[in-house]
Amino acid sequence: MRKRTLSVALVAALGLFAGCQSSPPDANAAAVAAAPDADFARVAESLLMRALDRSPEWSIFAGRYDNAAQMTIPDAARRADDLAFAQAALAELSAFDPDRLPASQRIDHMLLVNQFESSIWYQREFRDWAWDPSNYNVAGTVALLLNTPYADEDVRLRTVMERIAAVPEYYAAARANIDDPTPEHVELAILQSRGALGVFDDGLRERIAGSGLDGGEQALFNERIDAARGAIEGWIGWLEGEQQRLATVAEPRSFRIGEALYEQKFAHDIQSHYNANELYQRAVEEKERLHERMDGITRELWPKYFPSTAMPDDRLERIGMMIDHLSARHVERGEFVDEIKRQIPLLGEFVREHDLLDQDPTRPLVVRETPEYMRGGGAGASISPPGPFNPTADTYYNVSPLDAYSDEQAESFLREYNHWVLQVLNIHEAIPGHYTQLLHANKSPSLVKSLLGNGAMIEGWGVYAERMMLEEGWGNHEPEMWLMYGKWNLRVVTNAILDYAVHVQGMTEDEAMDLLRREAFQEETEAANKWRRVKLSQVQLTSYFTGYAEIYDLREQRKAELGDAFNLKDFHNRFLSYGNAPVSAIAELLREEYPEG
């Protein structure tokens, strides 16, 4: 296992810093401003390592398995310990004036402070540990240990055997935590917990039987599987009891979090120069601009597809008619996953031919059906990347199968992800979207930026990649592709509008469905899934538009600043080299480190 730390770079930096002490005053000041601060780097690395040591779950997802056999028990004692750790970490960081740190470390300081302040805020103010039971699920880390070949099979099985010994205690703590849950999150927890049972199924027992574990170990492992399954089934039964109880409550806890919590959560999670209301206003304005552009394309295409039909006077109606007509072109139900697999290498070849950014052919993307324990949140596709401590592990493109859909639901889904939109989805999730971006992030020299990922930058890059690829010629500039891209981009814009309007302004389901169906031209299945998603999450749906707007603005600003010196590939590689830092922080680094291009 290859680990990356900050220390190697710091040793070299120390020599540079020390050697500058006898320089002339002006040169000395400039050098000191650019040189890494060794004390801060040691504190930053120490804080990260201590945080990883304290959280086996975070370590596992980061690709670090030293403490993977341990399981964090989410009880009151642990919360008190976490609070004390976060407060102590902030005290250590307060010893450094960020204005006196070089730009890269200034951003690391900001990310660390936000991490620990967020930890305190989530525990004391947001308190979702008490009302969202879907926070509690042991399946993800166990599945990752079983499916990631970071060590021999027997080693990993023994790690899992030790880890799952704590499953009954884990769910006992979860049950003690939950107080006044929302009905929506209880329903999600039931669904995902049922999926979790699939990790502890006969397939795992077969792996144990075929392993090098001795008879006593195998017997103990199977006993612990029985106990884990019993604990999960008990948790499900308790949740079902809560579900029945809540059905009799006149006004159960609302999933809407309100303006004050929403603005605070937005600030912690998104880390944008916008506040939540400002972002909402920009999204409303962008929706109008998109409708105007899509109407122009619709007018252009109308004679081709509706030569004998009068064009409706209502703008949304005529755009909707064109989209509805084009959406009939899609893959067959049984070909959906295979078509995604077919497109991935084509996207990679396009990026290479157009020299858009660096790729890594040694790191293939594995397309798979979304594991059951990950389903139910409303997202049909997602990327599961390796952590920065295990960057050569597989990256998975999770695609939810259509098995559970009726024929009508499947047709609605396939019309949503039609011939053109499916291509844009694959750009977003795979190449050069999330998959490519996260490969670059795992190579970032800053472990802080790699581990403390900014969701708006990550999601924003996926959205930016869509538009950039079409600008560079993917889809041959067909008006149909640009119209469908407009429909897809409306999802990003309406995500931001919907999330704020629902949680802050009290938007109803009928109003939400009108926004999604009539103004964003979404199919019924997609709109229903989005309504479900906005009830189960907060702020995350705004990350797509926030990051996209900031990245696109930054690119255009750099083009204006640099003129002929601007190079698109250099911009992309340099932007991605900073890991998952907030876009505003990356903009600062780019201008400081590459002022001339």
Coordinates of C-alpha atoms in Angstrom, one line a residue, residues 240-452:
E240 CA -40.7 -0.3 11.2
G241 CA -42.2 0.3 14.6
E242 CA -41.2 3.9 14.4
Q243 CA -42.7 4.1 11.0
Q244 CA -46.0 2.9 12.4
R245 CA -45.8 5.2 15.3
L246 CA -45.1 8.2 13.1
A247 CA -48.1 7.4 10.9
T248 CA -50.3 8.2 13.9
V249 CA -48.6 11.5 14.7
A250 CA -50.6 14.5 13.6
E251 CA -47.5 16.6 12.7
P252 CA -44.3 14.6 12.7
R253 CA -40.9 16.3 12.3
S254 CA -40.6 18.0 9.0
F255 CA -37.8 17.2 6.6
R256 CA -37.6 20.9 5.8
I257 CA -34.7 22.5 7.8
G258 CA -35.7 26.2 7.5
E259 CA -33.7 29.3 6.4
A260 CA -31.3 29.6 9.4
L261 CA -30.0 26.0 9.3
Y262 CA -30.0 26.0 5.5
E263 CA -27.7 29.1 5.3
Q264 CA -25.4 27.7 7.9
K265 CA -25.3 24.3 6.2
F266 CA -24.7 25.9 2.8
A267 CA -21.7 27.9 4.3
H268 CA -20.1 24.8 5.8
D269 CA -20.8 22.3 3.0
I270 CA -20.4 24.5 -0.2
Q271 CA -17.7 27.0 0.9
S272 CA -18.7 29.4 -1.9
H273 CA -18.4 33.2 -2.2
Y274 CA -22.2 33.0 -2.7
N275 CA -24.6 32.6 0.2
A276 CA -27.5 30.4 -0.3
N277 CA -30.0 33.1 -1.2
E278 CA -27.6 34.7 -3.7
L279 CA -27.0 31.3 -5.4
Y280 CA -30.8 30.8 -5.6
Q281 CA -31.3 34.1 -7.3
R282 CA -28.5 33.4 -9.8
A283 CA -30.2 30.0 -10.6
V284 CA -33.5 31.7 -11.2
E285 CA -31.8 34.1 -13.7
E286 CA -30.0 31.2 -15.4
K287 CA -33.2 29.3 -15.8
E288 CA -34.6 32.2 -17.9
R289 CA -31.4 32.4 -20.0
L290 CA -31.6 28.6 -20.7
H291 CA -35.3 28.8 -21.7
E292 CA -34.4 31.6 -24.2
R293 CA -31.5 29.6 -25.8
M294 CA -33.6 26.4 -26.0
D295 CA -36.4 28.3 -27.6
G296 CA -34.0 29.5 -30.3
I297 CA -32.9 25.9 -31.0
T298 CA -36.6 24.7 -31.0
R299 CA -37.5 27.3 -33.6
E300 CA -34.6 26.1 -35.7
L301 CA -35.5 22.5 -35.5
W302 CA -39.3 22.9 -35.9
P303 CA -39.5 22.6 -39.7
K304 CA -37.4 19.4 -39.6
Y305 CA -39.5 17.5 -37.0
F306 CA -43.0 19.2 -37.3
P307 CA -43.3 20.5 -40.9
S308 CA -47.0 20.3 -40.8
T309 CA -47.7 21.4 -37.3
A310 CA -48.2 25.0 -36.2
M311 CA -45.8 26.1 -33.5
P312 CA -47.5 26.8 -30.2
D313 CA -47.4 30.4 -29.0
D314 CA -46.3 29.4 -25.5
R315 CA -42.5 29.1 -25.3
L316 CA -42.4 26.3 -22.7
E317 CA -45.0 24.3 -24.7
R318 CA -43.1 24.3 -27.9
I319 CA -39.8 23.5 -26.3
G320 CA -41.5 20.7 -24.4
M321 CA -43.1 19.3 -27.6
M322 CA -39.6 19.2 -29.3
I323 CA -38.0 17.5 -26.3
D324 CA -40.8 15.0 -26.0
H325 CA -40.5 14.1 -29.7
L326 CA -36.7 13.7 -29.5
S327 CA -36.8 11.7 -26.2
A328 CA -38.4 8.8 -28.0
R329 CA -34.9 7.9 -29.3
H330 CA -33.3 5.8 -26.6
V331 CA -31.7 2.5 -25.9
E332 CA -33.8 -0.6 -25.1
R333 CA -34.4 -1.4 -21.5
G334 CA -32.0 -4.4 -21.5
E335 CA -29.2 -2.5 -23.2
F336 CA -28.9 0.5 -20.8
V337 CA -25.8 -0.7 -18.9
D338 CA -24.2 -2.1 -22.0
E339 CA -24.6 1.2 -23.8
I340 CA -22.9 3.0 -20.9
K341 CA -20.0 0.5 -21.1
R342 CA -19.7 1.1 -24.9
Q343 CA -19.5 4.9 -24.6
I344 CA -16.8 5.1 -21.9
P345 CA -13.8 4.3 -24.2
L346 CA -15.2 6.7 -26.9
L347 CA -15.2 9.6 -24.5
G348 CA -11.6 8.8 -23.5
E349 CA -10.5 8.7 -27.1
F350 CA -12.2 12.1 -27.8
V351 CA -10.4 13.7 -24.8
R352 CA -7.1 12.3 -26.1
E353 CA -7.6 13.4 -29.7
H354 CA -8.6 16.9 -28.7
D355 CA -5.8 17.1 -26.1
L356 CA -8.2 18.4 -23.4
L357 CA -6.5 17.1 -20.2
D358 CA -4.3 14.3 -18.9
Q359 CA -5.7 10.9 -18.4
D360 CA -4.4 7.7 -16.8
P361 CA -4.9 4.6 -19.0
T362 CA -3.6 2.4 -16.2
R363 CA -6.7 3.1 -14.1
P364 CA -9.7 1.6 -15.8
L365 CA -13.3 2.5 -14.8
V366 CA -15.4 -0.4 -13.7
V367 CA -19.1 -0.1 -14.6
R368 CA -21.3 -2.0 -12.2
E369 CA -24.9 -2.2 -10.9
T370 CA -25.3 0.0 -7.8
P371 CA -25.0 -2.1 -4.7
E372 CA -28.4 -2.5 -2.9
Y373 CA -27.2 -0.8 0.3
M374 CA -26.5 2.3 -1.8
R375 CA -29.9 2.5 -3.5
G376 CA -32.9 4.5 -2.5
G377 CA -31.5 8.0 -2.3
G378 CA -32.8 9.1 -5.7
A379 CA -29.6 9.1 -7.7
G380 CA -29.5 6.8 -10.7
A381 CA -25.8 6.9 -11.3
S382 CA -22.7 7.7 -9.2
I383 CA -19.0 7.2 -8.9
S384 CA -17.2 5.3 -6.1
P385 CA -13.5 6.3 -6.3
P386 CA -10.6 4.9 -4.4
G387 CA -9.2 7.0 -1.6
P388 CA -5.9 8.9 -1.8
F389 CA -4.1 6.3 0.3
N390 CA -5.0 3.6 -2.2
P391 CA -5.1 5.4 -5.5
T392 CA -4.6 2.3 -7.7
A393 CA -7.8 0.6 -6.5
D394 CA -10.7 0.4 -8.9
T395 CA -13.1 3.2 -9.5
Y396 CA -16.7 2.1 -9.9
Y397 CA -19.4 3.7 -12.0
N398 CA -22.5 2.7 -10.2
V399 CA -25.6 2.4 -12.4
S400 CA -29.0 1.6 -10.9
P401 CA -30.6 -1.2 -12.8
L402 CA -34.2 -0.9 -14.1
D403 CA -35.3 -4.2 -12.7
A404 CA -37.7 -2.7 -10.1
Y405 CA -39.4 -0.5 -12.6
S406 CA -42.7 -1.3 -14.3
D407 CA -42.7 -1.1 -18.1
E408 CA -44.2 2.4 -17.9
Q409 CA -41.6 3.6 -15.3
A410 CA -38.7 2.1 -17.4
E411 CA -39.9 3.9 -20.5
S412 CA -40.2 7.2 -18.6
F413 CA -36.6 6.7 -17.3
L414 CA -35.2 5.8 -20.7
R415 CA -36.9 8.8 -22.3
E416 CA -35.2 11.0 -19.6
Y417 CA -31.8 9.3 -20.3
N418 CA -32.4 9.3 -24.1
H419 CA -29.8 9.1 -26.9
W420 CA -28.3 12.5 -26.2
V421 CA -28.8 12.9 -22.4
L422 CA -27.2 9.5 -21.8
Q423 CA -24.0 10.8 -23.4
V424 CA -24.0 13.9 -21.2
L425 CA -24.6 11.7 -18.1
N426 CA -21.5 9.7 -19.0
I427 CA -19.4 12.8 -19.5
H428 CA -20.5 14.0 -16.1
E429 CA -20.0 10.8 -14.2
A430 CA -17.0 9.4 -16.1
I431 CA -14.9 11.0 -18.7
P432 CA -13.8 13.8 -18.3
G433 CA -16.1 14.3 -15.3
H434 CA -16.0 12.8 -11.8
Y435 CA -13.8 9.7 -12.7
T436 CA -11.2 11.8 -14.4
Q437 CA -11.3 14.6 -11.8
L438 CA -10.9 12.2 -8.9
L439 CA -7.9 10.5 -10.5
H440 CA -6.2 13.9 -10.6
A441 CA -7.4 14.7 -7.0
N442 CA -5.7 11.5 -5.7
K443 CA -2.4 12.8 -7.1
S444 CA -2.6 16.1 -5.4
P445 CA 0.5 16.8 -3.3
S446 CA -1.8 18.2 -0.6
L447 CA -3.4 15.4 1.5
V448 CA -5.6 18.0 3.1
K449 CA -7.1 19.0 -0.3
S450 CA -7.5 15.4 -1.3
L451 CA -9.2 14.2 1.9
L452 CA -11.3 17.2 2.7

